Amino acid sequence: MIDGFVLAGGLSRRMGQNKAALLLGGRTLVDRAADTLGSISDKVYVVGNITGETTSLPLIQDHPTKSNSRGSIVGLYTALVNAKTDWVAVLACDLPFITGELMTRMADILRHDFTPHVIAVDAIFAEQPDGRIQPLCGLYRRNSCLPSIKNMLSDSDWRLQRLREQLKSRVLGLAEIEDIPGSESLFFNLNTPEEYRLAVEIEQRQEFDRPFCTRVTKT
């Protein structure tokens, strides 16, 4: 079992409005992310300071911390604190083109790879086309990750990349995910009005391409 958590608590300063409530392909960004997590999680929650008007999913407010820190690491900490399962899936709502196929491939590592290296890992991520790792799309082992995050919050260190460096992780390389449909846009990050307009174009293009895979010609 893997609990799923949509991270929707960003302040959206650059967007100028609540990103979680933006519509893309007829769904809000928060509901898109929830549907994606649903491919591997029976229970999906939303973490962030949003209201029930944005989504009907169970809401969890960001966990208060002594450092009064802000940012995604607080959302991640909140997710792990509230999770009931050993492994936890997290996905930021501003990564709208992450697919259920990618999440499934991450989860399959846990289900089918019992090598010592994988058994010992704390987290599972995927590599972006630019070679970087996106920590807001991944699987985290709750009990081994929480202590590191607590220490970072106590030190007012909010850098997720720093956290990733502290964890033993298994990374899906580009060669392992490049066959996923739409792989070139998987890690598109939506933060500004211009990026939102571009996301709409990408969604329209992907929607236009999808029917050709299964189209039945009428006669």
CSV table of C-alpha atoms in Angstrom, one decimal:
chain,number,residue,atom,x,y,z
A,1,MET,CA,0.0,0.0,0.0
A,2,ILE,CA,1.2,3.5,-0.9
A,3,ASP,CA,-0.6,6.6,0.4
A,4,GLY,CA,-0.6,9.5,-2.1
A,5,PHE,CA,-0.3,13.2,-1.4
A,6,VAL,CA,-0.8,16.1,-3.8
A,7,LEU,CA,1.3,19.1,-2.7
A,8,ALA,CA,-0.7,22.2,-3.3
A,9,GLY,CA,0.5,24.6,-0.7
A,10,GLY,CA,2.7,27.0,-2.7
A,11,LEU,CA,1.9,30.7,-2.4
A,12,SER,CA,1.7,31.1,-6.2
A,13,ARG,CA,3.2,34.6,-6.1
A,14,ARG,CA,4.5,34.4,-9.7
A,15,MET,CA,1.2,33.1,-11.0
A,16,GLY,CA,-0.8,35.8,-9.2
A,17,GLN,CA,-3.6,33.3,-8.3
A,18,ASN,CA,-4.0,29.9,-6.7
A,19,LYS,CA,-2.3,27.4,-9.1
A,20,ALA,CA,-4.1,24.5,-7.6
A,21,ALA,CA,-7.4,25.8,-8.9
A,22,LEU,CA,-6.3,26.4,-12.4
A,23,LEU,CA,-8.1,24.4,-15.1
A,24,LEU,CA,-6.2,22.3,-17.6
A,25,GLY,CA,-7.9,19.8,-19.8
A,26,GLY,CA,-11.2,20.4,-17.9
A,27,ARG,CA,-9.7,19.5,-14.5
A,28,THR,CA,-8.0,21.6,-11.8
A,29,LEU,CA,-4.3,21.1,-11.4
A,30,VAL,CA,-4.9,19.5,-8.0
A,31,ASP,CA,-7.4,17.0,-9.3
A,32,ARG,CA,-5.1,16.1,-12.3
A,33,ALA,CA,-2.3,15.3,-9.8
A,34,ALA,CA,-4.8,13.3,-7.6
A,35,ASP,CA,-5.9,11.3,-10.6
A,36,THR,CA,-2.2,10.6,-11.5
A,37,LEU,CA,-1.5,9.4,-7.9
A,38,GLY,CA,-4.6,7.3,-8.0
A,39,SER,CA,-2.8,5.0,-10.5
A,40,ILE,CA,-0.7,3.6,-7.5
A,41,SER,CA,-2.5,4.9,-4.4
A,42,ASP,CA,-5.9,3.8,-3.0
A,43,LYS,CA,-6.0,6.8,-0.7
A,44,VAL,CA,-5.0,10.3,-2.0
A,45,TYR,CA,-4.9,13.5,0.1
A,46,VAL,CA,-4.2,17.1,-0.6
A,47,VAL,CA,-1.6,19.0,1.5
A,48,GLY,CA,-1.8,22.8,1.5
A,49,ASN,CA,-3.7,25.8,2.7
A,50,ILE,CA,-6.5,25.5,0.2
A,51,THR,CA,-10.3,25.2,0.7
A,52,GLY,CA,-12.9,22.6,-0.1
A,53,GLU,CA,-14.0,24.8,-3.0
A,54,THR,CA,-10.9,23.8,-4.9
A,55,THR,CA,-11.3,20.0,-4.5
A,56,SER,CA,-13.5,17.4,-2.9
A,57,LEU,CA,-10.5,15.3,-1.8
A,58,PRO,CA,-9.4,15.1,1.9
A,59,LEU,CA,-7.5,18.2,2.9
A,60,ILE,CA,-4.5,18.4,5.3
A,61,GLN,CA,-3.2,21.8,6.3
A,62,ASP,CA,0.6,22.3,6.2
A,63,HIS,CA,2.1,21.0,9.5
A,64,PRO,CA,3.3,23.9,11.7
A,65,THR,CA,7.1,24.0,12.2
A,66,LYS,CA,9.2,25.8,14.8
A,67,SER,CA,11.2,27.4,12.1
A,68,ASN,CA,8.1,29.0,10.4
A,69,SER,CA,9.6,27.8,7.2
A,70,ARG,CA,7.7,27.9,3.9
A,71,GLY,CA,7.9,26.0,0.7
A,72,SER,CA,7.6,22.5,-0.5
A,73,ILE,CA,9.7,20.8,2.2
A,74,VAL,CA,6.9,21.7,4.7
A,75,GLY,CA,4.3,20.1,2.4
A,76,LEU,CA,6.5,17.0,2.1
A,77,TYR,CA,7.0,16.9,5.9
A,78,THR,CA,3.2,17.2,6.4
A,79,ALA,CA,2.6,14.3,3.9
A,80,LEU,CA,5.0,12.0,5.7
A,81,VAL,CA,3.8,12.8,9.1
A,82,ASN,CA,0.2,12.0,8.1
A,83,ALA,CA,0.9,8.9,6.0
A,84,LYS,CA,-0.2,5.6,7.3
A,85,THR,CA,1.9,3.5,4.9
A,86,ASP,CA,5.6,2.8,4.9
A,87,TRP,CA,6.0,4.2,1.4
A,88,VAL,CA,4.5,7.5,0.4
A,89,ALA,CA,3.9,9.0,-3.1
A,90,VAL,CA,4.1,12.7,-3.5
A,91,LEU,CA,3.3,14.9,-6.5
A,92,ALA,CA,3.3,18.7,-6.8
A,93,CYS,CA,0.2,20.0,-8.5
A,94,ASP,CA,2.3,22.3,-10.7
A,95,LEU,CA,3.7,19.3,-12.5
A,96,PRO,CA,0.6,18.8,-14.6
A,97,PHE,CA,2.0,16.3,-17.2
A,98,ILE,CA,3.3,13.7,-14.9
A,99,THR,CA,1.5,10.5,-15.9
A,100,GLY,CA,0.2,7.5,-14.1
A,101,GLU,CA,2.6,5.4,-16.2
A,102,LEU,CA,5.6,7.2,-14.7
A,103,MET,CA,4.2,6.7,-11.1
A,104,THR,CA,3.5,3.1,-11.9
A,105,ARG,CA,7.1,2.5,-13.0
A,106,MET,CA,8.4,4.0,-9.8
A,107,ALA,CA,6.1,1.8,-7.8
A,108,ASP,CA,7.0,-1.3,-9.8
A,109,ILE,CA,10.6,-1.0,-8.5
A,110,LEU,CA,9.2,-1.7,-5.0
A,111,ARG,CA,7.0,-4.5,-6.2
A,112,HIS,CA,9.5,-6.4,-8.4
A,113,ASP,CA,13.1,-5.3,-7.6
A,114,PHE,CA,14.3,-7.1,-4.5
A,115,THR,CA,18.0,-6.4,-5.0
A,116,PRO,CA,19.9,-5.3,-1.8
A,117,HIS,CA,20.3,-1.8,-3.3
A,118,VAL,CA,16.6,-1.2,-3.8
A,119,ILE,CA,15.6,-2.8,-0.5
A,120,ALA,CA,17.8,-0.3,1.2
A,121,VAL,CA,16.7,2.9,-0.6
A,122,ASP,CA,14.9,5.8,1.1
A,123,ALA,CA,13.3,7.3,-2.0
A,124,ILE,CA,12.6,6.7,-5.7
A,125,PHE,CA,12.8,9.5,-8.3
A,126,ALA,CA,13.0,10.0,-12.1
A,127,GLU,CA,15.6,11.9,-14.1
A,128,GLN,CA,14.5,15.0,-16.1
A,129,PRO,CA,15.7,15.6,-19.6
A,130,ASP,CA,18.1,18.2,-18.3
A,131,GLY,CA,19.7,15.6,-16.0
A,132,ARG,CA,18.3,17.0,-12.8
A,133,ILE,CA,16.1,15.1,-10.3
A,134,GLN,CA,12.6,16.4,-9.5
A,135,PRO,CA,12.0,15.7,-5.7
A,136,LEU,CA,8.4,16.7,-5.9
A,137,CYS,CA,7.5,13.7,-8.0
A,138,GLY,CA,8.6,10.6,-6.2
A,139,LEU,CA,8.2,7.9,-3.6
A,140,TYR,CA,9.6,8.3,-0.1
A,141,ARG,CA,10.1,5.8,2.7
A,142,ARG,CA,8.4,7.4,5.6
A,143,ASN,CA,10.4,6.3,8.6
A,144,SER,CA,13.8,6.8,7.0
A,145,CYS,CA,13.1,10.2,5.5
A,146,LEU,CA,11.3,12.0,8.4
A,147,PRO,CA,14.4,12.3,10.6
A,148,SER,CA,16.4,14.0,7.8
A,149,ILE,CA,13.5,16.5,7.1
A,150,LYS,CA,13.1,17.3,10.8
A,151,ASN,CA,16.8,18.1,11.1
A,152,MET,CA,16.7,20.3,8.1
A,153,LEU,CA,13.6,22.2,9.3
A,154,SER,CA,15.3,22.7,12.7
A,155,ASP,CA,18.3,24.2,10.9
A,156,SER,CA,16.0,26.4,8.7
A,157,ASP,CA,17.4,24.5,5.6
A,158,TRP,CA,14.5,24.3,3.2
A,159,ARG,CA,16.4,23.0,0.1
A,160,LEU,CA,14.8,19.9,-1.3
A,161,GLN,CA,17.8,19.1,-3.4
A,162,ARG,CA,19.9,19.1,-0.2
A,163,LEU,CA,17.4,16.5,1.2
A,164,ARG,CA,17.7,14.4,-1.9
A,165,GLU,CA,21.5,14.3,-1.5
A,166,GLN,CA,21.1,13.0,2.0
A,167,LEU,CA,18.9,10.1,1.0
A,168,LYS,CA,19.7,6.8,-0.6
A,169,SER,CA,17.7,6.8,-3.8
A,170,ARG,CA,17.0,4.8,-6.9
A,171,VAL,CA,16.6,7.1,-9.9
A,172,LEU,CA,14.8,6.0,-13.1
A,173,GLY,CA,17.1,7.2,-15.8
A,174,LEU,CA,16.0,8.8,-19.1
A,175,ALA,CA,16.4,5.5,-20.9
A,176,GLU,CA,13.9,3.9,-18.6
A,177,ILE,CA,11.1,6.5,-19.2
A,178,GLU,CA,11.7,7.9,-22.7
A,179,ASP,CA,9.1,5.5,-24.2
A,180,ILE,CA,6.3,6.9,-22.0
A,181,PRO,CA,3.9,8.9,-24.2
A,182,GLY,CA,4.5,12.6,-23.8
A,183,SER,CA,7.8,12.0,-22.1
A,184,GLU,CA,9.3,15.3,-23.4
A,185,SER,CA,6.8,17.2,-21.3
A,186,LEU,CA,6.6,15.0,-18.2
A,187,PHE,CA,8.5,17.4,-15.9
A,188,PHE,CA,7.0,20.7,-17.3
A,189,ASN,CA,6.8,23.0,-14.3
A,190,LEU,CA,4.0,25.6,-14.2
A,191,ASN,CA,4.6,28.7,-12.2
A,192,THR,CA,3.8,31.8,-14.3
A,193,PRO,CA,0.9,33.0,-16.5
A,194,GLU,CA,3.1,32.4,-19.6
A,195,GLU,CA,3.9,28.9,-18.5
A,196,TYR,CA,0.2,28.3,-17.9
A,197,ARG,CA,-0.6,29.4,-21.5
A,198,LEU,CA,2.2,27.1,-22.7
A,199,ALA,CA,0.7,24.2,-20.7
A,200,VAL,CA,-2.7,24.8,-22.3
A,201,GLU,CA,-1.0,24.5,-25.7
A,202,ILE,CA,0.8,21.3,-24.7
A,203,GLU,CA,-2.4,19.8,-23.4
A,204,GLN,CA,-4.3,20.7,-26.6
A,205,ARG,CA,-1.5,19.1,-28.7
A,206,GLN,CA,-1.5,16.0,-26.6
A,207,GLU,CA,-5.3,15.8,-26.7
A,208,PHE,CA,-5.2,16.2,-30.5
A,209,ASP,CA,-2.7,13.4,-30.8
A,210,ARG,CA,-4.4,10.9,-28.5
A,211,PRO,CA,-7.4,9.9,-30.7
A,212,PHE,CA,-5.2,8.9,-33.5
A,213,CYS,CA,-3.9,5.9,-31.5
A,214,THR,CA,-7.4,4.4,-31.2
A,215,ARG,CA,-9.4,6.2,-33.9
A,216,VAL,CA,-11.9,4.1,-35.8
A,217,THR,CA,-12.6,5.3,-39.3
A,218,LYS,CA,-16.3,5.6,-40.0
A,219,THR,CA,-17.6,4.4,-43.3
